[in-house]
Short mmCIF file of C-alpha atoms and ligand atoms in Angstrom, two decimals:
data_model
loop_
_atom_site.label_atom_id
_atom_site.label_comp_id
_atom_site.label_asym_id
_atom_site.label_seq_id
_atom_site.Cartn_x
_atom_site.Cartn_y
_atom_site.Cartn_z
CA MET A 213 -5.59 31.83 0.08
CA THR A 214 -5.87 29.31 -2.52
CA SER A 215 -9.42 28.14 -3.00
CA PHE A 216 -10.38 24.42 -3.39
CA ARG A 217 -12.13 25.59 -6.54
CA GLU A 218 -8.79 26.17 -8.10
CA VAL A 219 -7.57 22.69 -7.32
CA ALA A 220 -10.62 20.94 -8.68
CA THR A 221 -10.19 23.00 -11.93
CA LEU A 222 -6.76 22.11 -12.29
CA CYS A 223 -7.61 18.15 -11.63
CA GLU A 224 -10.18 18.49 -14.29
CA ALA A 225 -7.81 20.11 -16.78
CA LEU A 226 -4.96 17.57 -15.83
CA ALA A 227 -7.49 14.50 -16.52
CA GLN A 228 -7.79 15.70 -20.13
CA THR A 229 -3.97 16.17 -20.60
CA GLY A 230 -2.03 13.23 -22.04
CA SER A 231 1.61 13.89 -21.95
CA ARG A 232 3.68 13.95 -18.65
CA ARG A 233 5.55 17.19 -19.72
CA ALA A 234 2.31 18.90 -20.16
CA LEU A 235 0.91 17.65 -16.87
CA ALA A 236 4.10 18.75 -15.02
CA GLN A 237 3.72 22.09 -16.74
CA GLN A 238 0.19 22.61 -15.56
CA VAL A 239 1.03 21.76 -11.96
CA ALA A 240 3.91 24.11 -12.06
CA ASP A 241 1.92 27.08 -13.22
CA PHE A 242 -0.66 26.23 -10.71
CA LEU A 243 1.89 25.95 -7.76
CA ALA A 244 3.75 29.00 -8.88
CA ASN A 245 0.61 31.02 -7.76
CA VAL A 246 -0.17 29.20 -4.47
CA ASP A 247 0.47 31.15 -1.21
CA GLU A 248 2.65 29.70 1.43
CA GLU A 249 -0.11 28.58 3.77
CA SER A 250 -1.81 26.61 1.01
CA VAL A 251 0.97 24.72 -0.41
CA ARG A 252 0.77 21.62 1.73
CA PRO A 253 -3.04 21.22 1.62
CA ALA A 254 -3.26 22.05 -2.04
CA VAL A 255 -0.54 19.43 -2.97
CA ARG A 256 -2.14 16.77 -0.68
CA LEU A 257 -5.58 17.53 -2.24
CA LEU A 258 -4.20 17.23 -5.76
CA LEU A 259 -2.51 14.03 -5.07
CA GLY A 260 -5.53 12.46 -3.22
CA GLN A 261 -3.69 12.56 0.13
CA ALA A 262 -5.72 14.86 2.30
CA GLY A 263 -5.69 14.26 5.71
CA ARG A 264 -2.79 11.96 4.85
CA GLY A 265 -5.08 9.06 4.24
CA GLU A 266 -6.26 8.83 7.58
CA ALA A 267 -9.80 9.88 6.73
CA ALA A 268 -10.52 7.31 4.11
CA VAL A 269 -14.30 7.01 3.73
CA SER A 270 -15.81 4.21 1.40
CA GLY A 271 -17.99 5.03 -1.50
CA ALA A 272 -20.65 2.72 0.19
CA THR A 273 -20.68 5.30 3.05
CA LEU A 274 -20.69 8.48 1.09
CA TRP A 275 -23.26 7.55 -1.69
CA PRO A 276 -26.36 7.28 0.51
CA VAL A 277 -25.39 10.51 2.40
CA LEU A 278 -25.44 12.44 -1.07
CA VAL A 279 -28.48 10.65 -2.22
CA ARG A 280 -30.29 12.10 1.02
CA LEU A 281 -28.60 15.31 0.31
CA ILE A 282 -30.29 15.85 -2.87
CA GLY A 283 -33.58 14.27 -2.24
CA SER A 284 -33.60 10.74 -3.20
CA ASP A 285 -36.54 10.87 -5.66
CA ARG A 286 -34.28 12.74 -7.87
CA VAL A 287 -31.60 10.14 -8.37
CA PRO A 288 -31.62 8.72 -12.01
CA PRO A 289 -31.52 5.02 -11.50
CA ARG A 290 -28.40 4.11 -13.58
CA LEU A 291 -26.39 7.08 -12.64
CA GLN A 292 -23.82 5.14 -10.64
CA HIS A 293 -23.27 2.37 -13.31
CA GLU A 294 -22.93 4.78 -16.27
CA ALA A 295 -20.05 6.98 -14.63
CA VAL A 296 -16.66 6.27 -15.58
CA ASP A 297 -15.58 6.25 -11.84
CA PHE A 298 -17.05 7.25 -8.43
CA GLY A 299 -15.89 10.74 -8.68
CA GLN A 300 -17.88 11.24 -11.82
CA ALA A 301 -20.97 9.65 -10.29
CA VAL A 302 -20.90 12.01 -7.27
CA GLU A 303 -20.48 14.92 -9.65
CA ARG A 304 -23.55 13.84 -11.85
CA LEU A 305 -25.53 13.11 -8.69
CA LEU A 306 -24.80 16.73 -7.13
CA ARG A 307 -26.05 18.13 -10.63
CA GLU A 308 -29.38 16.76 -9.70
CA ARG A 309 -29.51 19.03 -6.71
CA PRO A 310 -32.52 21.67 -6.62
CA SER A 311 -30.74 24.84 -7.55
CA GLY A 312 -30.00 27.19 -4.33
CA PRO A 313 -27.49 29.81 -3.48
CA GLU A 314 -24.11 29.57 -5.06
CA PRO A 315 -22.04 27.44 -2.67
CA PRO A 316 -19.37 29.44 -0.71
CA VAL A 317 -15.71 29.46 -1.75
CA LEU A 318 -13.67 27.13 0.51
CA SER A 319 -9.98 27.45 1.00
CA VAL A 320 -7.81 24.33 0.56
CA ARG A 321 -7.11 24.38 4.22
CA GLU A 322 -10.55 24.49 5.27
CA VAL A 323 -11.53 21.57 2.87
CA GLU A 324 -8.45 19.65 4.18
CA ASP A 325 -9.51 20.34 8.03
CA ARG A 326 -12.95 19.13 7.36
CA ILE A 327 -11.69 15.93 5.61
CA ARG A 328 -9.34 15.41 8.54
CA ALA A 329 -12.03 15.80 10.93
CA LEU A 330 -13.74 12.70 9.47
CA GLY A 331 -10.74 10.73 10.36
CA ARG A 332 -10.89 11.74 14.06
CA GLU A 333 -14.27 10.39 14.53
CA ARG A 334 -13.95 6.85 16.02
CA GLY A 335 -15.67 4.69 18.49
CA PRO A 336 -19.47 4.40 19.17
CA GLY A 337 -21.72 6.58 17.39
CA SER A 338 -18.86 7.67 15.00
CA ARG A 339 -20.69 6.65 11.85
CA GLY A 340 -23.61 8.73 12.34
CA ARG A 341 -21.20 11.90 13.22
CA LYS A 342 -19.12 10.95 10.19
CA GLU A 343 -22.41 11.00 7.99
CA ARG A 344 -23.23 14.44 9.35
CA LEU A 345 -19.95 15.75 8.71
CA LEU A 346 -20.15 14.64 5.14
CA ALA A 347 -23.45 15.89 4.52
CA ASP A 348 -22.34 19.32 5.85
CA LEU A 349 -19.37 19.23 3.76
CA PHE A 350 -20.87 18.23 0.39
CA ALA A 351 -23.57 20.66 0.97
CA GLN A 352 -21.23 23.42 0.47
CA LEU A 353 -19.38 22.08 -2.85
CA THR A 354 -20.17 22.57 -6.41
CA PRO A 355 -20.56 19.30 -8.48
CA LEU A 356 -16.91 19.61 -9.58
CA GLU A 357 -15.61 20.13 -6.01
CA ALA A 358 -17.51 17.21 -4.76
CA LYS A 359 -15.84 14.99 -7.44
CA TYR A 360 -12.52 15.75 -6.19
CA VAL A 361 -13.30 15.66 -2.52
CA ALA A 362 -14.99 12.25 -3.26
CA LYS A 363 -11.77 11.08 -5.06
CA ASN A 364 -9.81 12.24 -2.07
CA LEU A 365 -11.88 10.24 0.41
CA ILE A 366 -11.52 7.16 -1.70
CA ARG A 367 -7.89 7.97 -2.51
CA GLU A 368 -7.97 7.34 -6.30
CA MET A 369 -7.59 10.68 -8.32
CA ARG A 370 -7.02 9.45 -11.76
CA THR A 371 -6.08 12.70 -12.91
CA GLY A 372 -2.57 11.29 -14.32
CA ALA A 373 -0.64 13.54 -12.02
CA ALA A 374 0.71 11.27 -9.33
CA GLU A 375 3.82 12.00 -7.12
CA GLY A 376 6.23 11.57 -9.90
CA VAL A 377 4.48 14.37 -11.91
CA VAL A 378 4.42 16.87 -9.11
CA LEU A 379 8.15 16.23 -8.41
CA ASP A 380 8.71 17.11 -12.03
CA ALA A 381 6.66 20.09 -11.55
CA LEU A 382 8.51 21.18 -8.77
CA ALA A 383 11.91 20.62 -10.51
CA LEU A 384 10.55 23.05 -13.10
CA LEU A 385 10.17 25.71 -10.28
CA ALA A 386 13.41 24.91 -8.62
CA GLY A 387 15.51 25.84 -11.74
CA GLY A 388 15.39 22.42 -13.49
CA ASP A 389 17.20 20.65 -10.80
CA ARG A 390 15.26 17.29 -10.73
CA ARG A 391 17.96 15.66 -8.70
CA ALA A 392 17.81 18.02 -5.85
CA VAL A 393 14.07 17.72 -5.69
CA GLU A 394 14.56 13.91 -5.63
CA ARG A 395 16.94 14.11 -2.69
CA ALA A 396 14.73 16.42 -0.92
CA HIS A 397 11.75 14.13 -1.34
CA GLN A 398 13.95 11.06 -0.13
CA SER A 399 14.97 12.82 3.19
CA LEU A 400 11.49 14.55 3.75
CA GLY A 401 9.62 11.53 2.45
CA ASP A 402 6.68 13.76 1.54
CA VAL A 403 5.85 15.62 -1.44
CA ALA A 404 3.78 18.29 0.06
CA GLU A 405 6.88 19.06 2.23
CA VAL A 406 9.10 19.39 -0.60
CA ALA A 407 6.60 21.75 -2.43
CA ALA A 408 6.63 23.89 0.59
CA ARG A 409 10.50 23.88 0.52
CA VAL A 410 10.80 24.66 -3.11
CA LEU A 411 8.16 27.39 -3.07
CA ALA A 412 10.10 28.94 -0.09
CA SER A 413 13.25 29.09 -1.91
CA ARG A 414 11.63 30.19 -5.10
CA GLY A 415 14.07 30.48 -8.00
CA GLN A 416 17.08 29.61 -5.92
CA PRO A 417 18.77 26.15 -5.82
CA LEU A 418 17.13 24.19 -2.83
CA PRO A 419 19.09 24.11 0.16
CA PRO A 420 20.57 20.94 1.49
CA SER A 421 17.85 18.98 3.40
CA THR A 422 17.68 18.49 7.02
CA LEU A 423 15.39 16.00 8.16
CA ALA A 424 12.03 17.09 10.02
CA TYR A 425 11.31 15.65 13.31
CA PHE A 426 8.11 13.67 13.27
CA ARG A 427 7.97 13.32 9.71
CA PRO A 428 9.21 9.78 9.06
CA LEU A 429 11.39 9.36 5.89
CA ARG A 430 11.28 6.22 3.69
CA PRO A 431 13.71 3.44 4.87
CA MET A 432 16.66 2.31 2.96
CA LEU A 433 16.12 -1.11 1.85
CA ALA A 434 18.50 -4.24 1.12
CA GLN A 435 19.43 -6.33 -1.85
CA SER A 436 19.96 -9.94 -1.23
CA ALA A 437 23.19 -11.70 -1.34
CA GLU A 438 23.90 -15.61 -1.36
CA SER A 439 26.36 -15.84 1.52
CA ALA A 440 28.11 -13.55 4.03
CA SER A 441 31.34 -14.04 2.48
CA GLU A 442 30.29 -13.12 -1.06
CA ALA A 443 28.29 -10.11 0.23
CA VAL A 444 31.72 -8.91 2.00
CA ALA A 445 33.35 -9.44 -1.11
CA VAL A 446 31.02 -6.96 -3.07
CA PHE A 447 32.45 -4.25 -0.60
CA LYS A 448 36.13 -5.49 -1.23
CA GLY A 449 36.16 -6.44 2.46
CA ARG A 450 35.10 -3.03 3.51
CA ALA A 451 31.93 -3.99 5.59
CA GLY A 452 30.20 -4.53 8.73
CA ILE A 453 27.94 -7.31 9.37
CA GLU A 454 25.10 -7.05 11.62
CA GLU A 455 22.42 -9.54 13.06
CA LYS A 456 19.20 -9.48 11.00
CA LEU A 457 16.46 -9.75 13.83
CA ASP A 458 13.13 -10.83 12.75
CA GLY A 459 10.81 -8.04 14.46
CA ALA A 460 9.33 -4.95 13.09
CA ARG A 461 11.57 -1.97 11.91
CA VAL A 462 11.07 1.22 13.80
CA GLN A 463 12.24 4.80 12.95
CA LEU A 464 12.42 6.70 16.30
CA HIS A 465 12.01 10.46 16.35
CA ARG A 466 12.99 11.99 19.44
CA GLU A 467 13.04 15.77 20.43
CA GLY A 468 13.08 16.80 23.98
CA GLU A 469 10.46 15.11 25.94
CA ILE A 470 8.60 13.89 22.79
CA CYS A 471 9.32 10.43 21.16
CA ARG A 472 7.54 9.02 18.40
CA LEU A 473 7.89 5.67 16.43
CA TYR A 474 7.06 4.96 12.81
CA SER A 475 6.86 1.80 10.83
CA ARG A 476 8.71 0.92 7.67
CA ARG A 477 5.53 2.06 5.75
CA LEU A 478 5.57 5.45 7.61
CA LEU A 479 2.74 4.62 9.87
CA GLU A 480 2.83 5.82 13.36
CA LEU A 481 3.43 2.97 16.01
CA THR A 482 3.67 5.14 19.03
CA PRO A 483 0.47 4.13 20.56
CA SER A 484 1.18 0.34 20.33
CA LEU A 485 4.63 0.64 22.12
CA PRO A 486 4.32 2.94 25.05
CA ASP A 487 7.26 0.84 26.92
CA VAL A 488 9.74 1.56 24.10
CA VAL A 489 8.80 5.27 24.21
CA THR A 490 9.34 5.14 27.98
CA ALA A 491 12.96 3.41 27.53
CA VAL A 492 13.90 5.86 24.79
CA LEU A 493 13.12 8.80 26.86
CA GLN A 494 14.94 7.49 29.89
CA LYS A 495 17.87 5.88 28.27
CA LEU A 496 18.97 7.85 25.04
CA ALA A 497 21.94 10.12 25.33
CA ALA A 498 20.88 12.52 23.06
CA PRO A 499 18.04 15.24 23.26
CA ALA A 500 17.27 15.36 19.48
CA VAL A 501 17.88 12.29 17.14
CA ILE A 502 16.32 10.13 14.46
CA LEU A 503 17.37 6.73 14.71
CA GLU A 504 16.48 3.26 13.29
CA GLY A 505 16.03 -0.17 14.90
CA GLU A 506 14.36 -3.40 15.02
CA VAL A 507 11.70 -4.09 17.83
CA VAL A 508 11.62 -7.71 18.77
CA PRO A 509 9.20 -9.57 21.04
CA VAL A 510 11.24 -11.25 23.81
CA ASP A 511 10.57 -13.90 26.58
CA GLY A 512 10.97 -13.50 30.19
CA ALA A 513 14.76 -14.24 29.75
CA GLY A 514 15.19 -11.65 27.04
CA ARG A 515 15.37 -14.34 24.21
CA PRO A 516 13.66 -13.21 20.96
CA LEU A 517 10.09 -14.65 20.42
CA PRO A 518 8.55 -15.28 16.88
CA PHE A 519 7.51 -12.19 14.95
CA GLN A 520 3.87 -13.21 15.34
CA GLU A 521 3.86 -12.36 18.96
CA LEU A 522 4.66 -8.64 17.87
CA MET A 523 1.67 -8.47 15.64
CA ARG A 524 -0.66 -8.89 18.58
CA ARG A 525 0.79 -5.45 19.85
CA PHE A 526 0.02 -3.87 16.59
CA ARG A 527 -3.40 -5.02 16.17
CA ARG A 528 -4.62 -3.95 19.49
CA VAL A 529 -5.91 -0.50 19.97
CA LYS A 530 -7.61 -1.01 23.41
CA ASP A 531 -5.97 -2.50 26.49
CA VAL A 532 -2.36 -1.82 25.27
CA GLU A 533 -1.23 -1.50 28.78
CA ARG A 534 -2.08 -5.14 29.56
CA LEU A 535 -0.23 -6.56 26.48
CA VAL A 536 2.80 -4.49 27.39
CA GLY A 537 3.15 -6.95 30.26
CA GLU A 538 2.25 -10.04 28.21
CA VAL A 539 4.29 -9.33 25.17
CA PRO A 540 7.52 -7.59 26.34
CA VAL A 541 9.55 -6.09 23.40
CA ARG A 542 13.00 -4.87 23.00
CA LEU A 543 14.38 -2.14 20.69
CA GLN A 544 17.69 -2.85 19.10
CA LEU A 545 19.17 0.05 17.23
CA PHE A 546 21.23 -0.15 14.04
CA ASP A 547 21.31 3.20 12.26
CA ALA A 548 21.33 7.05 13.04
CA LEU A 549 19.94 9.29 10.59
CA GLN A 550 20.10 12.87 12.15
CA VAL A 551 21.59 14.38 15.28
CA GLY A 552 20.16 17.71 16.18
CA ASP A 553 19.89 19.55 13.09
CA ALA A 554 22.73 17.73 11.27
CA SER A 555 21.33 15.07 8.81
CA LEU A 556 23.73 11.98 8.57
CA LEU A 557 22.37 10.65 5.33
CA ASP A 558 25.45 11.52 3.52
CA CYS A 559 27.73 10.15 6.11
CA PRO A 560 29.29 6.83 5.52
CA TYR A 561 27.88 3.82 7.42
CA ARG A 562 30.95 3.66 9.61
CA GLU A 563 30.51 7.05 10.67
CA ARG A 564 26.82 6.74 11.48
CA TRP A 565 27.39 3.55 13.50
CA THR A 566 30.06 5.64 15.58
CA ILE A 567 27.63 8.46 16.16
CA LEU A 568 24.78 5.67 16.90
CA GLU A 569 27.32 4.25 19.58
CA ARG A 570 27.80 7.79 21.12
CA VAL A 571 23.95 8.85 21.31
CA ARG A 572 22.41 5.38 22.23
CA GLY A 573 23.11 5.85 25.88
CA GLY A 574 21.51 2.78 27.60
CA LEU A 575 19.64 1.14 24.44
CA PRO A 576 21.18 -1.82 22.74
CA THR A 577 22.41 -1.97 19.23
CA VAL A 578 22.13 -4.98 17.12
CA ARG A 579 24.93 -7.23 17.47
CA ARG A 580 27.80 -6.21 14.99
CA LEU A 581 31.19 -7.05 13.65
CA VAL A 582 33.63 -5.57 11.23
CA PRO A 583 35.02 -8.85 10.06
CA GLU A 584 38.83 -9.43 9.32
CA ASP A 585 38.32 -11.65 6.66
CA ALA A 586 35.61 -13.89 4.76
CA ALA A 587 35.95 -16.65 7.44
CA ALA A 588 35.19 -14.28 10.27
CA ALA A 589 31.98 -13.08 8.38
CA GLU A 590 30.94 -16.86 7.77
CA ALA A 591 31.37 -17.43 11.42
CA PHE A 592 29.40 -14.53 12.44
CA TYR A 593 26.48 -15.59 9.96
CA GLY A 594 26.79 -19.30 11.41
CA ARG A 595 26.40 -17.91 14.96
CA ALA A 596 23.27 -15.76 13.98
CA VAL A 597 21.69 -18.63 12.44
CA ALA A 598 22.45 -21.16 15.21
CA ASP A 599 20.85 -18.41 17.47
CA GLY A 600 17.87 -18.84 15.42
CA LEU A 601 17.90 -15.53 13.77
CA GLU A 602 16.90 -14.77 10.16
CA GLY A 603 20.21 -14.02 8.86
CA VAL A 604 22.49 -11.07 8.66
CA MET A 605 22.78 -7.75 7.04
CA VAL A 606 26.07 -6.86 5.36
CA LYS A 607 26.65 -3.06 5.12
CA GLY A 608 29.37 -1.32 3.13
CA LEU A 609 31.29 0.77 5.40
CA GLU A 610 31.32 3.70 3.03
CA ALA A 611 27.72 3.52 2.00
CA PRO A 612 25.40 6.45 2.57
CA TYR A 613 21.94 6.21 3.82
CA THR A 614 19.63 6.21 0.72
CA PRO A 615 16.04 6.43 1.85
CA GLY A 616 13.51 4.46 -0.05
CA VAL A 617 16.20 2.97 -2.37
CA ARG A 618 16.96 -0.80 -2.54
CA GLY A 619 20.57 -0.13 -3.52
CA ARG A 620 23.80 -2.07 -3.15
CA GLY A 621 24.73 -0.49 0.11
CA TRP A 622 22.88 -3.09 2.27
CA LEU A 623 22.94 -6.81 1.43
CA LYS A 624 20.88 -9.23 3.29
CA VAL A 625 21.63 -12.74 3.72
CA LYS A 626 19.10 -15.07 4.81
CA ARG A 627 19.18 -18.51 6.33
CA ALA A 628 18.35 -21.09 3.77
CA THR A 629 15.27 -23.17 3.89
CA SER A 630 14.89 -26.43 2.33
CA VAL A 631 12.00 -27.91 0.05
CA ASP A 632 11.54 -30.91 -2.03
CA LEU A 633 10.77 -29.95 -5.69
CA VAL A 634 10.37 -31.74 -8.99
CA ILE A 635 12.48 -31.29 -12.25
CA VAL A 636 10.18 -30.46 -15.21
CA ALA A 637 12.67 -29.32 -17.58
CA ALA A 638 16.40 -28.68 -18.10
CA ASP A 639 18.51 -26.52 -20.35
CA ARG A 640 21.48 -27.86 -22.43
CA GLY A 641 24.57 -26.66 -20.67
CA TYR A 642 27.09 -24.57 -22.67
CA GLY A 643 30.82 -23.98 -21.92
CA ARG A 644 32.25 -26.23 -19.09
CA ARG A 645 28.75 -27.86 -18.89
CA HIS A 646 28.55 -28.75 -22.45
CA GLY A 647 26.88 -31.93 -23.34
CA TRP A 648 25.14 -32.08 -20.03
CA LEU A 649 21.56 -31.06 -19.07
CA SER A 650 22.41 -28.56 -16.32
CA ASN A 651 20.15 -25.82 -15.52
CA TYR A 652 17.11 -27.52 -13.86
CA HIS A 653 13.50 -26.04 -13.91
CA LEU A 654 12.16 -26.73 -10.44
CA ALA A 655 8.49 -26.90 -9.82
CA ALA A 656 6.23 -27.51 -6.58
CA ARG A 657 2.75 -29.18 -6.93
CA ASP A 658 -0.12 -26.75 -6.53
CA ASP A 659 -2.39 -28.80 -4.33
CA GLU A 660 -5.68 -27.38 -5.73
CA THR A 661 -5.03 -28.10 -9.47
CA GLY A 662 -2.44 -30.96 -9.03
CA ARG A 663 -0.25 -29.17 -11.65
CA PHE A 664 3.32 -28.65 -11.33
CA GLU A 665 4.14 -24.96 -11.13
CA PRO A 666 7.77 -23.82 -11.96
CA VAL A 667 9.17 -21.72 -9.12
CA GLY A 668 12.87 -21.44 -10.02
CA LYS A 669 15.85 -22.63 -11.86
CA THR A 670 19.33 -23.77 -10.77
CA PHE A 671 22.43 -25.42 -11.84
CA LYS A 672 24.05 -25.17 -8.41
CA GLY A 673 24.98 -27.99 -5.98
CA LEU A 674 26.00 -30.92 -8.14
CA THR A 675 29.26 -32.44 -8.81
CA ASP A 676 30.49 -33.40 -12.30
CA ALA A 677 29.54 -37.11 -11.70
CA GLU A 678 26.15 -36.11 -10.52
CA PHE A 679 25.65 -33.95 -13.50
CA ARG A 680 26.37 -36.80 -15.59
CA ALA A 681 24.02 -39.21 -13.80
CA MET A 682 21.45 -36.62 -13.70
CA THR A 683 21.72 -35.99 -17.78
CA GLU A 684 21.19 -39.47 -18.23
CA ARG A 685 18.23 -39.81 -16.17
CA LEU A 686 16.58 -36.75 -17.50
CA SER A 687 17.26 -37.55 -21.18
CA ALA A 688 15.48 -40.93 -20.54
CA LEU A 689 12.37 -38.84 -19.28
CA ALA A 690 12.22 -36.28 -22.27
CA VAL A 691 8.94 -35.55 -23.54
CA GLY A 692 9.70 -32.70 -25.76
CA GLU A 693 12.08 -29.78 -26.75
CA GLU A 694 12.12 -25.93 -27.24
CA GLY A 695 15.32 -24.25 -28.04
CA ALA A 696 17.89 -25.28 -25.53
CA THR A 697 15.24 -26.44 -23.07
CA VAL A 698 14.36 -30.23 -22.73
CA PHE A 699 10.88 -30.79 -21.05
CA VAL A 700 10.90 -33.99 -19.09
CA GLU A 701 8.41 -36.17 -16.92
CA PRO A 702 8.12 -34.93 -13.57
CA ARG A 703 9.68 -37.71 -12.06
CA VAL A 704 13.02 -36.52 -10.32
CA VAL A 705 12.44 -35.21 -6.98
CA VAL A 706 15.20 -33.13 -5.36
CA GLU A 707 15.91 -31.26 -2.14
CA VAL A 708 16.42 -27.61 -2.79
CA LEU A 709 18.06 -25.00 -0.27
CA PHE A 710 16.95 -21.47 -1.00
CA THR A 711 17.28 -18.27 0.95
CA ASP A 712 14.53 -15.93 -0.23
CA LEU A 713 11.30 -15.80 -2.11
CA GLN A 714 10.68 -13.07 -4.43
CA ARG A 715 7.60 -12.19 -6.46
CA SER A 716 7.55 -13.34 -9.89
CA PRO A 717 5.78 -11.89 -12.92
CA THR A 718 6.72 -14.80 -15.07
CA TYR A 719 5.98 -17.82 -13.20
CA ARG A 720 2.31 -18.68 -12.84
CA ALA A 721 2.83 -19.37 -9.21
CA GLY A 722 3.82 -15.75 -8.56
CA LEU A 723 6.73 -16.60 -6.68
CA ALA A 724 10.30 -17.36 -7.59
CA LEU A 725 13.22 -19.10 -5.39
CA ARG A 726 16.18 -16.95 -4.89
CA PHE A 727 19.70 -18.71 -4.51
CA ALA A 728 18.36 -22.04 -4.92
CA ARG A 729 20.85 -24.94 -4.92
CA ILE A 730 20.26 -28.56 -5.01
CA THR A 731 21.50 -30.51 -2.00
CA ARG A 732 20.47 -34.08 -2.93
CA ARG A 733 18.14 -36.32 -5.02
CA ARG A 734 15.33 -38.10 -3.31
P1 AMP B 1015 13.68 -7.71 4.07
O1 AMP B 1015 12.32 -7.33 4.85
O2 AMP B 1015 13.84 -9.26 4.02
O3 AMP B 1015 13.86 -6.98 2.86
O4 AMP B 1015 14.84 -7.27 5.25
C1 AMP B 1015 14.95 -5.93 5.51
C2 AMP B 1015 14.33 -5.80 7.05
O5 AMP B 1015 15.25 -6.54 7.88
C3 AMP B 1015 14.45 -4.27 7.35
O6 AMP B 1015 13.32 -3.54 7.03
C4 AMP B 1015 14.47 -4.48 9.00
O7 AMP B 1015 12.94 -4.44 9.40
C5 AMP B 1015 15.00 -5.80 9.15
N1 AMP B 1015 16.45 -6.01 9.86
C6 AMP B 1015 16.59 -6.78 10.75
N2 AMP B 1015 17.78 -6.40 11.44
C7 AMP B 1015 18.24 -5.55 10.56
C8 AMP B 1015 19.52 -4.72 10.59
N3 AMP B 1015 20.53 -5.11 11.49
N4 AMP B 1015 19.69 -3.79 9.68
C9 AMP B 1015 18.96 -3.43 8.80
N5 AMP B 1015 17.56 -4.16 8.77
C10 AMP B 1015 17.31 -5.06 9.74
#
C-alpha cells in the first residue's frame, strides 16, 4: 500500500524542481514503486484530481474548520496573507497545533475515499457534516500532508507536474514510447487509467487500447471551413456531410442494462436525461456500444427548439421528471466509437457510419449525405440552413476518430450572420490588388467606452469597380500610416457576413470574426 505521505513528499520535491525532464524522472521513479491498487488514487492525488473534482471544497469553508481544530488563540494573525498559497498557509497553520501523538499513516486509497465522501454530502445539513468530515480528516494528517490535501480540495497543486509531465513519466516507464502513451490517454481520457495500464504491462509495449465503458473519452473537435463545397474539396470530394444540430453533445455508453450519458466536458448527464436513457435501452440494437450524438430540445411536433430550452434540463436537479414532460428532447446519433470490445477509433469514418447504422436500432441519426459533387454539398447546406439549423459538418470519409484533437478530419460550416461594422484602416494591396486599399480592418463600437474596437479584417466581397471606389473614399479619409496600413476616419460603414467568432489574443475586444466578407456599403 502506498501511503499518502509518500505522495506529499514527492509533491514537495517536485515543487522545488525546475526542469520538465527532472520532474518526469522523479514522477517515474515514484510510480515505479507504487503497487497496483494504489496507482489510480496516487496519480489523482498527485494531480490534484482526488475524487475526480467532485469534492471541491473552497478555502473559505476549510480555513475556519482548521482554525477550530488547532484552537483559534494559537493562529498567528498574518499567517494566511504571508503564505505563498493556500496550501502553504494550511501547512503553517497545522504546525501551530499542540503536539500530540504522531498521526497515523494513511494510504492513498483511504485519503481519496475520505475526500470523495465530502462530495457525497448534499442537501440540508450537508455543510455541518462536511465540516465534521474535514475536521476528522485533517486531525489525522501531518502539516505536509494537510498542505497537499488542501491543494487537492481547491484543485490547484502548483507542483509543476501537470498531466503532461505525468504522461512523460509514464512514457519513461513504457520504454520511451510517448506516442503510445498519448494514444492510450486519448482513448482512455484519464491519466490515472493510463498509469494503471502502463504499470500493468511494465516494461512491455502498451497493448492497443480498447475504450472502457463508463469512462468517457475526450471528444473529437472540428475546424472551421468557409463553405460546404470548400470543405468537401479539402477531402478531394471524399466526404460525408451531416446536419449540424444546435443542442448538447452526448457520449453514450451502454453495457447491458446500464446506460450512461456524458457531456463534451466529460461530466455525467445521465440524471438530467432519464427519457434518453430509456429510449436507448429500449431501441438500441447492440448490447455494448459507445456512441456519440447530439441531444436537441424539440416541440410537440418534433421540430427542434432553441438550445436554451435544453439548458433548463441541465440546470435542474430536482423535479427532473416534470421537466421531461415540459422539455422533450431527442438524441440523434452521429458516430460509433466502440462496439463490444472493439475500439473503432482507428476505423475510417465511412466504416464507423456503417456500423452506427447497424447498431442504432430504432434511434435516429443526424441527416447525412455523401455528396456526388460540390453542388450537391451546397444544396444540402442550403436545406440545413433553410430548416433553421446551425450549419453542417463535413467529415472526411477516411478520417479516423481522434479524441480531443481539433484536426482536419471534421470541418464545420456555419450559417453566416451579418453585422454592420466600420472600416478603421486598410492595407495597401499587392499583386492583383496593387494600387488599391484592399484589406479592410473592421471595427465595432464598444457601447461603454464609445471606442471602435477592431474585430477582423477582410478583402472579400468586393468587385474590382467597388475596390477602386472604396480606395478613393478611404484615401480621402486617411489620418495616418504605418507600414502598409493606412488608418482612416471611422466613417465608412459596411455590412459584413461572418460564419464564426473565435477568441482573439490580439484584439482588445477579445473576439475575432472568421470568414468575414463585405456584402454592401451602408
Ligand atoms: P462547435 O461547438 O461550433 O465547435 O461545433 C462542434 C459541435 O457541434 C460538437 O461538439 C457537437 O456538439 C455539435 N454537432 C452538431 N451536429 C453534429 C454532427 N453532425 N457531428 C458532429 N458534431 C455535431
